[in-house]
PDB file of C-alpha atoms in Angstrom:
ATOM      1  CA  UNK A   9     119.649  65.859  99.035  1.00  0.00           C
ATOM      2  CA  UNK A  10     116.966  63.908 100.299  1.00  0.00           C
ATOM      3  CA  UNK A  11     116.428  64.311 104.244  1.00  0.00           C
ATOM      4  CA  UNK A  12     114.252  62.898 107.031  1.00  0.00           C
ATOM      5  CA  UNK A  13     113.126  66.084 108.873  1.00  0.00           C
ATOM      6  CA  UNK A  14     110.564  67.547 106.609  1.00  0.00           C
ATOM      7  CA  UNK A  15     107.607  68.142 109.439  1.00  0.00           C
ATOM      8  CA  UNK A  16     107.439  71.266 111.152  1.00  0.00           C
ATOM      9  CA  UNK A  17     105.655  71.609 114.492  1.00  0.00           C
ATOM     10  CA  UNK A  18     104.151  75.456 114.277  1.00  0.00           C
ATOM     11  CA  UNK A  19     103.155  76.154 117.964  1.00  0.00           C
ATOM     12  CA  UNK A  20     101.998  79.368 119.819  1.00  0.00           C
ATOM     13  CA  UNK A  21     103.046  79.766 123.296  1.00  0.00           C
ATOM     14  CA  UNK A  22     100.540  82.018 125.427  1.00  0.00           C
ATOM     15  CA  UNK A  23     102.367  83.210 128.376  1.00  0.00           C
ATOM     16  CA  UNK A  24     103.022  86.691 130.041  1.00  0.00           C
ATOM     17  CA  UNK A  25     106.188  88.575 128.260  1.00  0.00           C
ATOM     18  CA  UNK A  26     107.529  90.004 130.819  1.00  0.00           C
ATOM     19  CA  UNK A  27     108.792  86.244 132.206  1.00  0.00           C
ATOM     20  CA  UNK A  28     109.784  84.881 129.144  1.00  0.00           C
ATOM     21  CA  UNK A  29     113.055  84.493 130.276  1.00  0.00           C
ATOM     22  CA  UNK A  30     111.434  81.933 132.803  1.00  0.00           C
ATOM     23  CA  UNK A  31     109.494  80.190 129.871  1.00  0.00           C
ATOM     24  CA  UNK A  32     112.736  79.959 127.659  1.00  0.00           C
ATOM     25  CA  UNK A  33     115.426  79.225 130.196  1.00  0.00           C
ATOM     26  CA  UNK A  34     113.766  76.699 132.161  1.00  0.00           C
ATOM     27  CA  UNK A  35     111.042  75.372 130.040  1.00  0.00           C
ATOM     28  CA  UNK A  36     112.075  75.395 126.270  1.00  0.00           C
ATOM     29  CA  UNK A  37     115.828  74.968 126.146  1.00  0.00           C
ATOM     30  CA  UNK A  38     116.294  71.917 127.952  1.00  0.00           C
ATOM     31  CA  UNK A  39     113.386  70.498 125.952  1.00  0.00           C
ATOM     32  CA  UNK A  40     114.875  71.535 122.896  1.00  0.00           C
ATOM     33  CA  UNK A  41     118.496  70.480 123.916  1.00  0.00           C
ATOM     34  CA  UNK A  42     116.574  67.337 124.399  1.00  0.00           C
ATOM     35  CA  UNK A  43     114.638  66.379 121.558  1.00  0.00           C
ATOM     36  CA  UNK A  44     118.256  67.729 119.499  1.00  0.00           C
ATOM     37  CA  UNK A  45     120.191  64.982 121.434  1.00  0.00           C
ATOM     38  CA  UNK A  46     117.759  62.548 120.297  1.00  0.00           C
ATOM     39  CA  UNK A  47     117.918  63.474 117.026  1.00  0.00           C
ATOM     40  CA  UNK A  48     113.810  64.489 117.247  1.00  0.00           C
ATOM     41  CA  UNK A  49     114.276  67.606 115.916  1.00  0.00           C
ATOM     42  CA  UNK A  50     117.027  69.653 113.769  1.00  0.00           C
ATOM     43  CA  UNK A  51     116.826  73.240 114.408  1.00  0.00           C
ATOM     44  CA  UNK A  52     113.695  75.034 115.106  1.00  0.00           C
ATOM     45  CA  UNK A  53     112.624  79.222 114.575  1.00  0.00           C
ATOM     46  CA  UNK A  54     111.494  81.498 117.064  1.00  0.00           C
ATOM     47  CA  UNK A  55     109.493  85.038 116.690  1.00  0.00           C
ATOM     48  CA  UNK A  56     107.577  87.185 119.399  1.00  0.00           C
ATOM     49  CA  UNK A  57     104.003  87.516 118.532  1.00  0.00           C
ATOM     50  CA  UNK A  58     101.262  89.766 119.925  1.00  0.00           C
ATOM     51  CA  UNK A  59      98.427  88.840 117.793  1.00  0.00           C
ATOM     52  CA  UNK A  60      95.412  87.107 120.377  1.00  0.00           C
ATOM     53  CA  UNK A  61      97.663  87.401 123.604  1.00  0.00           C
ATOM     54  CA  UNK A  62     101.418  88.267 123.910  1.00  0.00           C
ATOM     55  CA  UNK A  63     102.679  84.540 122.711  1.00  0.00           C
ATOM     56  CA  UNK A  64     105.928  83.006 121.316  1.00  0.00           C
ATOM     57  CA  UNK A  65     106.255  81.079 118.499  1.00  0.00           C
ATOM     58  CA  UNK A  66     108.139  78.555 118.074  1.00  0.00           C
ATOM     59  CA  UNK A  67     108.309  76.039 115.134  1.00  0.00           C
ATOM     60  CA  UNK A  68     110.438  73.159 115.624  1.00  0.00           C
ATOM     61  CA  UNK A  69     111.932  70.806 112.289  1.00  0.00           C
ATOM     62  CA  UNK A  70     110.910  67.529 113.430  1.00  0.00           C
ATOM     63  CA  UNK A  71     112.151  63.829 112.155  1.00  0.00           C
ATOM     64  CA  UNK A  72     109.509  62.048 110.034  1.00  0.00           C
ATOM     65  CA  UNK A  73     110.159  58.548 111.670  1.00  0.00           C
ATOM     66  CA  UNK A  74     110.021  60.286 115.180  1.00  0.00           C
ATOM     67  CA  UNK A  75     107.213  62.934 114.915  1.00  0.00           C
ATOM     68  CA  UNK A  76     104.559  61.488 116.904  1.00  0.00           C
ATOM     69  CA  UNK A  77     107.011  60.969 119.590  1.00  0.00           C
ATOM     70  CA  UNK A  78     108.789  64.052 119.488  1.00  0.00           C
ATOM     71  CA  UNK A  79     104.849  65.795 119.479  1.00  0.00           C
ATOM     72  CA  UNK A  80     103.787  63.811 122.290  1.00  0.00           C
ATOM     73  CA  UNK A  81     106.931  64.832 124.665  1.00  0.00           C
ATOM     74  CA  UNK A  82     106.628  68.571 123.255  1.00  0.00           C
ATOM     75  CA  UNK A  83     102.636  68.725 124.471  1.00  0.00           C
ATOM     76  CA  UNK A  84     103.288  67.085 127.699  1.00  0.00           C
ATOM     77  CA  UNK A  85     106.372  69.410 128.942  1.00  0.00           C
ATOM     78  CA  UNK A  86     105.099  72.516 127.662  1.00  0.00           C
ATOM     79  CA  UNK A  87     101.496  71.537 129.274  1.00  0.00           C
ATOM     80  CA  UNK A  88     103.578  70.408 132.365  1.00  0.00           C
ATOM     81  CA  UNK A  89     105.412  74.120 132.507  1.00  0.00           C
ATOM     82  CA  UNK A  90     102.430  75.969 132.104  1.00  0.00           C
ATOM     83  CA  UNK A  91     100.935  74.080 135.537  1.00  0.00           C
ATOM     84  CA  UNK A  92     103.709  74.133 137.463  1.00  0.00           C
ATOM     85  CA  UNK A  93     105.176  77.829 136.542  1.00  0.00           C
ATOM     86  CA  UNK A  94     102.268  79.575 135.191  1.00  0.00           C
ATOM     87  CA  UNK A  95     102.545  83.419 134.370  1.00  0.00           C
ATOM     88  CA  UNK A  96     100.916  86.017 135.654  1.00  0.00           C
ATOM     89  CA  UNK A  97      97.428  87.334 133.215  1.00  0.00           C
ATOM     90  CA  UNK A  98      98.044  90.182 132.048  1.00  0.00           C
ATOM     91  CA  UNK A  99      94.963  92.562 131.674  1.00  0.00           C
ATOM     92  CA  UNK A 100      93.331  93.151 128.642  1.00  0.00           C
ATOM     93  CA  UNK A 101      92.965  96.078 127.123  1.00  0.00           C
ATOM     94  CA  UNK A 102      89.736  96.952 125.436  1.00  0.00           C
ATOM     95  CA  UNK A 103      88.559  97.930 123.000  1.00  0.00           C
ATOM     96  CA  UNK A 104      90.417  94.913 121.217  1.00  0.00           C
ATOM     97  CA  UNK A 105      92.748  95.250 118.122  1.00  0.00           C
ATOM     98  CA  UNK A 106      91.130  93.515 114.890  1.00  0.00           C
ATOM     99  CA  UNK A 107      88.240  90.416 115.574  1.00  0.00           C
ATOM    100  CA  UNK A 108      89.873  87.819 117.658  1.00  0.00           C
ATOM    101  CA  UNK A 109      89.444  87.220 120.813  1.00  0.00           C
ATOM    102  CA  UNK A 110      92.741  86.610 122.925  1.00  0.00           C
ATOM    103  CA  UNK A 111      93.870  82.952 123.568  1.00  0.00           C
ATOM    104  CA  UNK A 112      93.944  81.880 127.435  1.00  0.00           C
ATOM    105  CA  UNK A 113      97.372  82.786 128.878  1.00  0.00           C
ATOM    106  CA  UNK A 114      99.229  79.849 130.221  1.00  0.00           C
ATOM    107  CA  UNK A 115      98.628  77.668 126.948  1.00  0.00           C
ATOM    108  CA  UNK A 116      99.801  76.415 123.602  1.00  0.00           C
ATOM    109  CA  UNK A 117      97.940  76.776 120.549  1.00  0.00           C
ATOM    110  CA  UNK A 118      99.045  74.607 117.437  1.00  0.00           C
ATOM    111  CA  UNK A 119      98.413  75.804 114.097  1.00  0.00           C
ATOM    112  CA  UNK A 120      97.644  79.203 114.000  1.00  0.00           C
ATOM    113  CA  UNK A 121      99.872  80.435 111.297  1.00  0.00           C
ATOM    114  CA  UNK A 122     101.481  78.724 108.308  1.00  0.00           C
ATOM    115  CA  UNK A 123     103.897  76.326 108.362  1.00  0.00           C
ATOM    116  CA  UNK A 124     107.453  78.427 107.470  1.00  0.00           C
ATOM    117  CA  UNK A 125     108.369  79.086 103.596  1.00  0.00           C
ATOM    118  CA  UNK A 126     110.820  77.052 101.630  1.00  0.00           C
ATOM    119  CA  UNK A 127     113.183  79.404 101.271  1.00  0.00           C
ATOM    120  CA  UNK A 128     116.875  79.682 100.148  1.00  0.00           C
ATOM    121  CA  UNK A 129     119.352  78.089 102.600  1.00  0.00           C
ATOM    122  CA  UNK A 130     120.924  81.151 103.769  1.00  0.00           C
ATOM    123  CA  UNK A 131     117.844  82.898 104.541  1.00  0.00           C
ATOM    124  CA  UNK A 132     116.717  79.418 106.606  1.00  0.00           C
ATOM    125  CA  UNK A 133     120.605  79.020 108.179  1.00  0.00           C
ATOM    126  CA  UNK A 134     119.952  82.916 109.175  1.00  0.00           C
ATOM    127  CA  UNK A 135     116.624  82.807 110.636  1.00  0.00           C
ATOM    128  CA  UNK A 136     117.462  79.726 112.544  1.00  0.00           C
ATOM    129  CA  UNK A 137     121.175  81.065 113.864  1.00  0.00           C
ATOM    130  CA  UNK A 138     119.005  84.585 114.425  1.00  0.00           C
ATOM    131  CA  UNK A 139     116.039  81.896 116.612  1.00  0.00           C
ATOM    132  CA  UNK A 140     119.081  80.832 118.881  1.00  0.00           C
ATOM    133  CA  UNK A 141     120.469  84.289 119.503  1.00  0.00           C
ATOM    134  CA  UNK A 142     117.196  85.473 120.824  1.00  0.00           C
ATOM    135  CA  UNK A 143     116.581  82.236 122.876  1.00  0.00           C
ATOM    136  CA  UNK A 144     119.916  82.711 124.902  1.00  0.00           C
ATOM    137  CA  UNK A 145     119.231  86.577 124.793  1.00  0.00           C
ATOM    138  CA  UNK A 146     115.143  86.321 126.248  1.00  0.00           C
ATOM    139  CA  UNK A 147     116.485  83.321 128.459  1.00  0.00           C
ATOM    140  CA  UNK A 148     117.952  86.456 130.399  1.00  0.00           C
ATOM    141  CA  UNK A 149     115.894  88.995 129.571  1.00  0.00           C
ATOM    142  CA  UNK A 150     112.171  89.822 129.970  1.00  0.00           C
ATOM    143  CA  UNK A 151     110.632  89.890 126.495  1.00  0.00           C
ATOM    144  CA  UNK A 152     109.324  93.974 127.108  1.00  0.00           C
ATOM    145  CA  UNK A 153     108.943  96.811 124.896  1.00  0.00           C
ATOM    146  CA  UNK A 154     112.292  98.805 125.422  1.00  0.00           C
ATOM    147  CA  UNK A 155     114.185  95.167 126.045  1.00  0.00           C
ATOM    148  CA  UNK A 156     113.163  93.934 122.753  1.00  0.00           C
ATOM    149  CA  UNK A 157     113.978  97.643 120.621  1.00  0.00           C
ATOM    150  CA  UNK A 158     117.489  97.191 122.924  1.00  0.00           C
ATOM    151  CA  UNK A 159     118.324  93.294 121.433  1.00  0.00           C
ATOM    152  CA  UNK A 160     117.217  95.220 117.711  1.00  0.00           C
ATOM    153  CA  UNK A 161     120.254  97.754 118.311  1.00  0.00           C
ATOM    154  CA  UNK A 162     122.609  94.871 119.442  1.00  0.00           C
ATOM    155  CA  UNK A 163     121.156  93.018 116.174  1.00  0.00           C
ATOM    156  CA  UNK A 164     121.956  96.013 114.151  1.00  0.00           C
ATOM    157  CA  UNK A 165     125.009  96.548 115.516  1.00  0.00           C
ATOM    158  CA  UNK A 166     126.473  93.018 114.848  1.00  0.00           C
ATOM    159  CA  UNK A 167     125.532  93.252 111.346  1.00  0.00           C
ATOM    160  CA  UNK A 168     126.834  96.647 110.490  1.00  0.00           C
ATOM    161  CA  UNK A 169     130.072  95.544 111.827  1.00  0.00           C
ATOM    162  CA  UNK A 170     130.131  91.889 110.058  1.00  0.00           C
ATOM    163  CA  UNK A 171     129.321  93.560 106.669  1.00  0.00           C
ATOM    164  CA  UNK A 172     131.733  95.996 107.056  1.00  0.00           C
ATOM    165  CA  UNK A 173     134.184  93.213 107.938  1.00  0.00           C
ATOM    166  CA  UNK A 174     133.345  92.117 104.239  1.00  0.00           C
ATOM    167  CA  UNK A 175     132.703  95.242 102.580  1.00  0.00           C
ATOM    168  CA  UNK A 176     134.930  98.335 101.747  1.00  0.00           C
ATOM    169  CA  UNK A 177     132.015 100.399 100.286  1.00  0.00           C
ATOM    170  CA  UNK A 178     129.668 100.036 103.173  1.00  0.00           C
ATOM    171  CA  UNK A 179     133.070 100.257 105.811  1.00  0.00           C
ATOM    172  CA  UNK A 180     133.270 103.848 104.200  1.00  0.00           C
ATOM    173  CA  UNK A 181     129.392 104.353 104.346  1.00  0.00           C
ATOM    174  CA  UNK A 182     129.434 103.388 108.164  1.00  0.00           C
ATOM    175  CA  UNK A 183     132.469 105.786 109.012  1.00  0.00           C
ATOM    176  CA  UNK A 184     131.079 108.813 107.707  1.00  0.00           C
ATOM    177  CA  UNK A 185     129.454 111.676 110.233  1.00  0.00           C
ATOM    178  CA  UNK A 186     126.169 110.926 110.615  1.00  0.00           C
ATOM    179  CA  UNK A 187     123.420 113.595 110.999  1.00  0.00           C
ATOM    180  CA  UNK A 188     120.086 112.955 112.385  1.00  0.00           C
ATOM    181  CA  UNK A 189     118.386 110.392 111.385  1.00  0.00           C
ATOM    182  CA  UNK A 190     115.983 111.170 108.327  1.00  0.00           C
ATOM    183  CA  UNK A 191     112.349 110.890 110.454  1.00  0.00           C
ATOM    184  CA  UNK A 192     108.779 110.844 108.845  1.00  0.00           C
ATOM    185  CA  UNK A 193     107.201 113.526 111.715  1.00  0.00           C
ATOM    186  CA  UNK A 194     108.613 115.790 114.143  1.00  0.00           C
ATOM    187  CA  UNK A 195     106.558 114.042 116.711  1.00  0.00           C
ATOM    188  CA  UNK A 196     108.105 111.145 115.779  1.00  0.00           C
ATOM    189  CA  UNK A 197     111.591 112.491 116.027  1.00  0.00           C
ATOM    190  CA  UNK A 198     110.682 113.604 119.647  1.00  0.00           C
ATOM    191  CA  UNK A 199     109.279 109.943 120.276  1.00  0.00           C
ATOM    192  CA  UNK A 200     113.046 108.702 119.113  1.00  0.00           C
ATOM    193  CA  UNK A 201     115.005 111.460 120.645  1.00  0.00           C
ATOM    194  CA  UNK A 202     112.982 110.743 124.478  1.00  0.00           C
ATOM    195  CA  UNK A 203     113.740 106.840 124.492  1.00  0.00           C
ATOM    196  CA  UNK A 204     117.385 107.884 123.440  1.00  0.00           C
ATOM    197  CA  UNK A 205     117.657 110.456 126.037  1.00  0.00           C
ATOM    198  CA  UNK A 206     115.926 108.114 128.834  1.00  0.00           C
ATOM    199  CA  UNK A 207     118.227 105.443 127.935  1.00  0.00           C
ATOM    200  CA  UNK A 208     121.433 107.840 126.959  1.00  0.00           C
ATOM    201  CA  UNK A 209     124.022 105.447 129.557  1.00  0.00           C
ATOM    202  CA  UNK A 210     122.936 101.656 128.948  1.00  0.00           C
ATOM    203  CA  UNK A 211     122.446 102.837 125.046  1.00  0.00           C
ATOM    204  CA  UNK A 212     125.675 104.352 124.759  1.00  0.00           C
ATOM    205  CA  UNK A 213     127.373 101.340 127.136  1.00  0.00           C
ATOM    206  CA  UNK A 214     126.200  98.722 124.395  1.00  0.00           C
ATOM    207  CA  UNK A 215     127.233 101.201 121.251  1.00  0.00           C
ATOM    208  CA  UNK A 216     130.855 101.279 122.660  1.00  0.00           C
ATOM    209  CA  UNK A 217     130.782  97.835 123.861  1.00  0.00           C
ATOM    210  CA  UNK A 218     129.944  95.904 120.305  1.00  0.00           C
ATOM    211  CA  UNK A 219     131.521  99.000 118.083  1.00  0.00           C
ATOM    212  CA  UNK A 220     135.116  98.363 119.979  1.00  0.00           C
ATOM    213  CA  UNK A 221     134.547  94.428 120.428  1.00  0.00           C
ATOM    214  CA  UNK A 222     134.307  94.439 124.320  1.00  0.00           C
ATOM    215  CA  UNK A 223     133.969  91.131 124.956  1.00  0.00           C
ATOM    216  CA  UNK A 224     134.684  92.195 128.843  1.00  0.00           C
ATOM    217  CA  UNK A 225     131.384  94.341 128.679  1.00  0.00           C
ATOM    218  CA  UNK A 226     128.443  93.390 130.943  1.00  0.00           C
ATOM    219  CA  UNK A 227     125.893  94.832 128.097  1.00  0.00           C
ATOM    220  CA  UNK A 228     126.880  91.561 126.060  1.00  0.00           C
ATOM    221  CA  UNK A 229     129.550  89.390 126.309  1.00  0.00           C
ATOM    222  CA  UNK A 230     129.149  86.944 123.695  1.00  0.00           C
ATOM    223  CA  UNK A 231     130.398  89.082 121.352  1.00  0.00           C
ATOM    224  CA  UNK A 232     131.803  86.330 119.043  1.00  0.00           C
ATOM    225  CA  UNK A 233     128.991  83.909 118.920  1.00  0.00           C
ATOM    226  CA  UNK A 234     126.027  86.621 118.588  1.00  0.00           C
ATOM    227  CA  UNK A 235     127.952  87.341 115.073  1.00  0.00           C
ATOM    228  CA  UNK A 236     127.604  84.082 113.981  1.00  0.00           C
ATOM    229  CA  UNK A 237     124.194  84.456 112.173  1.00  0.00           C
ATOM    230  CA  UNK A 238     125.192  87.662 110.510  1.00  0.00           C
ATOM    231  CA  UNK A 239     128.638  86.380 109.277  1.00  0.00           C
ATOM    232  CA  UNK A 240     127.147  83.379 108.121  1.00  0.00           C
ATOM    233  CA  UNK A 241     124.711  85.150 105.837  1.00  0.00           C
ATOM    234  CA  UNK A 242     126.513  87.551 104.526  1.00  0.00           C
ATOM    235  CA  UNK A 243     129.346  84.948 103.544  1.00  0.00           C
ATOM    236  CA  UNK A 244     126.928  82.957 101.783  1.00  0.00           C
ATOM    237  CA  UNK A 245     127.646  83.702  98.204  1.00  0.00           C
ATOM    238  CA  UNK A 246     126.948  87.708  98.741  1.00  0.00           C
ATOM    239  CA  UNK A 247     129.256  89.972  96.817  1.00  0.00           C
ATOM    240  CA  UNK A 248     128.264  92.789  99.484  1.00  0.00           C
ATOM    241  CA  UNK A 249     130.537  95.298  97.447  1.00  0.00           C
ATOM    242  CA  UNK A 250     128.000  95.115  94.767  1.00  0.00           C
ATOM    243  CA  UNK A 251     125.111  94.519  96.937  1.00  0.00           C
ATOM    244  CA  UNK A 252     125.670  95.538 100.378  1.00  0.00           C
ATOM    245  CA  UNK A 253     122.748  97.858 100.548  1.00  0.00           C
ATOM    246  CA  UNK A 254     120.076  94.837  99.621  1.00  0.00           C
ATOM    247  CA  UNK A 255     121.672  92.417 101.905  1.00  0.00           C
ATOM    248  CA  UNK A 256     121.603  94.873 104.907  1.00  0.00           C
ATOM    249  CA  UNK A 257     117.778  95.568 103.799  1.00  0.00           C
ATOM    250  CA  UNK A 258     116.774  91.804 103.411  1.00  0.00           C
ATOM    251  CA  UNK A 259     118.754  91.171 106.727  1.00  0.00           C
ATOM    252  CA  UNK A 260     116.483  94.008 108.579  1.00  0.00           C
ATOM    253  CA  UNK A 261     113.338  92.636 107.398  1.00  0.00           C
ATOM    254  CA  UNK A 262     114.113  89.236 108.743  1.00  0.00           C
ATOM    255  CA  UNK A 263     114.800  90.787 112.160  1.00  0.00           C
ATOM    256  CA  UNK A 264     112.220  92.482 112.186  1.00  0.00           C
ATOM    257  CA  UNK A 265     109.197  90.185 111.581  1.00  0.00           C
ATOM    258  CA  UNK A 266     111.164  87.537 114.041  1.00  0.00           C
ATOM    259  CA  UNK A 267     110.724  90.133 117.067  1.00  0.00           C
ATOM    260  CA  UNK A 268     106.923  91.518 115.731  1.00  0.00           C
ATOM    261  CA  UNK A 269     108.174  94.682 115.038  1.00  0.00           C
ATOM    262  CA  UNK A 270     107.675  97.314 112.313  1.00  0.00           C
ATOM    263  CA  UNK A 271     109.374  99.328 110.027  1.00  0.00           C
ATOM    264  CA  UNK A 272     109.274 102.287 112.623  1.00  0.00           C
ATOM    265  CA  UNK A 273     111.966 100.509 115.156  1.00  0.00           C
ATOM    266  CA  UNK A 274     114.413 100.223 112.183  1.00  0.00           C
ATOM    267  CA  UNK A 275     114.046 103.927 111.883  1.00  0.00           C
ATOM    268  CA  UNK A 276     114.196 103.984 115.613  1.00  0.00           C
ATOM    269  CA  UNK A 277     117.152 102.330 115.682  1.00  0.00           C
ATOM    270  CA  UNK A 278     119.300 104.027 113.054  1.00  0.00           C
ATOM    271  CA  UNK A 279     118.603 107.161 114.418  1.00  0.00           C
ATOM    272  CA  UNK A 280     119.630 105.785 118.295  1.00  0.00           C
ATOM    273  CA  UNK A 281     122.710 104.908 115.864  1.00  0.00           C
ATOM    274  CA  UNK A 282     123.313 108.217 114.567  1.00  0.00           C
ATOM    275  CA  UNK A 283     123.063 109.774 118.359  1.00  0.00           C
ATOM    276  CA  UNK A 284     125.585 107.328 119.833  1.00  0.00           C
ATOM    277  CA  UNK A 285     128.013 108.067 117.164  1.00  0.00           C
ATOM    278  CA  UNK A 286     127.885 112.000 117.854  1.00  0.00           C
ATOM    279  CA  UNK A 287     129.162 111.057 121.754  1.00  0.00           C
ATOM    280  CA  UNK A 288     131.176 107.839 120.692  1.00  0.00           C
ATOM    281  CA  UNK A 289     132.808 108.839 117.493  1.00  0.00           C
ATOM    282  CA  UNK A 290     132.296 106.479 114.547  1.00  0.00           C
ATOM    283  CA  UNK A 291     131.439 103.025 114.716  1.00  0.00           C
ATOM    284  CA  UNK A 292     134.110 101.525 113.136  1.00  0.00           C
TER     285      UNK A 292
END
């Protein structure tokens, strides 16, 4: 079906992490909510970045007949933000990782990656759903190291309990005892085993809270609508009793690159998951 938003607006966002939730909430929703009204824009995707300067990215689906427009009103409010809320520098440490030198903080940068894949709808519908999630989660929330690994386990959370909505198989995987995470090192295991320990109460708070569906919870109360992307991918033509394992794989990945993050916090997090369940019981 033919469509008129085919352009995508790939921007970089420079702008101190830790107020994020200032850059989100007050400066990129209602511009988004705005150019959507107008029907500027349809949908857009969202990942943290840290290459050249702790950045967001955000590419936006933009109308062909209303591009120029839509570009103009996108520079001038984001410029606009930047001068009238600008974030605090954060210093650099040296020596640098790779070549590049960082990008001023307190700016947007257009072009500096690839304009996103054609892709399968799901795997679109999922990484946009997944790009509002962690807009009205970071429009709360500073964008920090432990903040970000504690959105993963929520993440992880949701989806273990939508596929196992849908799946038998996996519902039986999930309920099982689970021993300690398997963990490349022993100094990695300690790594895992401190963050868990330092954050034993608020972790355990948000395992209870999503495992039980405690939509009274002040870890998360959206219960309902943060399940949305997960539910929607996984109903998507997935027969998750043949192929749960793949889905739950391709579904970590995605998660992953969106909140630059490596294969290391999935085994982070899965081991957090195995601790809460030895104080909370099972999940399901």
């Amino acid at each position: 079906m033919d469509t008129p938003y085919n352009t995508w607006l790939c921007a970089s966002l420079f702008y101190n992490n830790a107020e994020f939730d200032k850059l989100i909430y007050s400066g990129l929703m209602p511009l988004i909510n705005s150019l959507e009204d107008q029907e500027m824009i349809k949908g857009f995707l969202c990942s943290l970045n840290s290459v050249q300067g702790n950045n967001l990215r955000l590419s936006v689906l933009l109308h062909d007949d209303k591009k120029e427009e839509a570009l103009d009103r996108f520079h001038f409010v984001v410029n606009r933000f930047f001068e009238d809320y600008p974030s605090v520098n954060k210093q650099i440490g040296y020596p640098l990782k790779g070549f590049l030198r960082p990008f001023p903080n307190n700016s947007v940068q257009y072009n500096l990656y690839n304009n996103p894949l054609a892709t399968s709808a799901d795997v679109m519908n999922f990484r946009m759903d997944y790009s509002q999630f962690m807009f009205d989660f970071f429009s709360a929330n500073a964008a920090d190291e432990e903040t970000v690994i504690f959105f993963l386990l929520c993440s992880v959370l949701y989806m273990m309990q939508v596929v196992a909505e849908r799946s038998d198989t996996f519902r039986c995987e999930v309920m099982k005892p689970v021993d300690d995470w398997a963990v490349p090192g022993e100094d990695r295991r300690m790594l895992y085993d401190h963050f868990f320990q330092e954050n034993k109460d608020l972790l355990l708070e948000t395992y209870r809270a999503v495992s039980r569906n405690d939509e009274r919870s002040e870890v998360f109360k959206s219960v309902v609508e943060t399940k949305k992307c997960f539910r929607r991918f996984v109903m998507d033509g997935h027969n998750l009793d043949l192929d749960a394992g793949s889905v739950v794989s391709s579904l970590n990945s995605l998660m992953l690159s969106q909140l630059d993050l490596g294969a290391a916090a999935s085994h982070a997090i899965y081991y957090i998951i195995g601790q809460c369940m030895k104080y909370k019981g099972p999940f399901l």
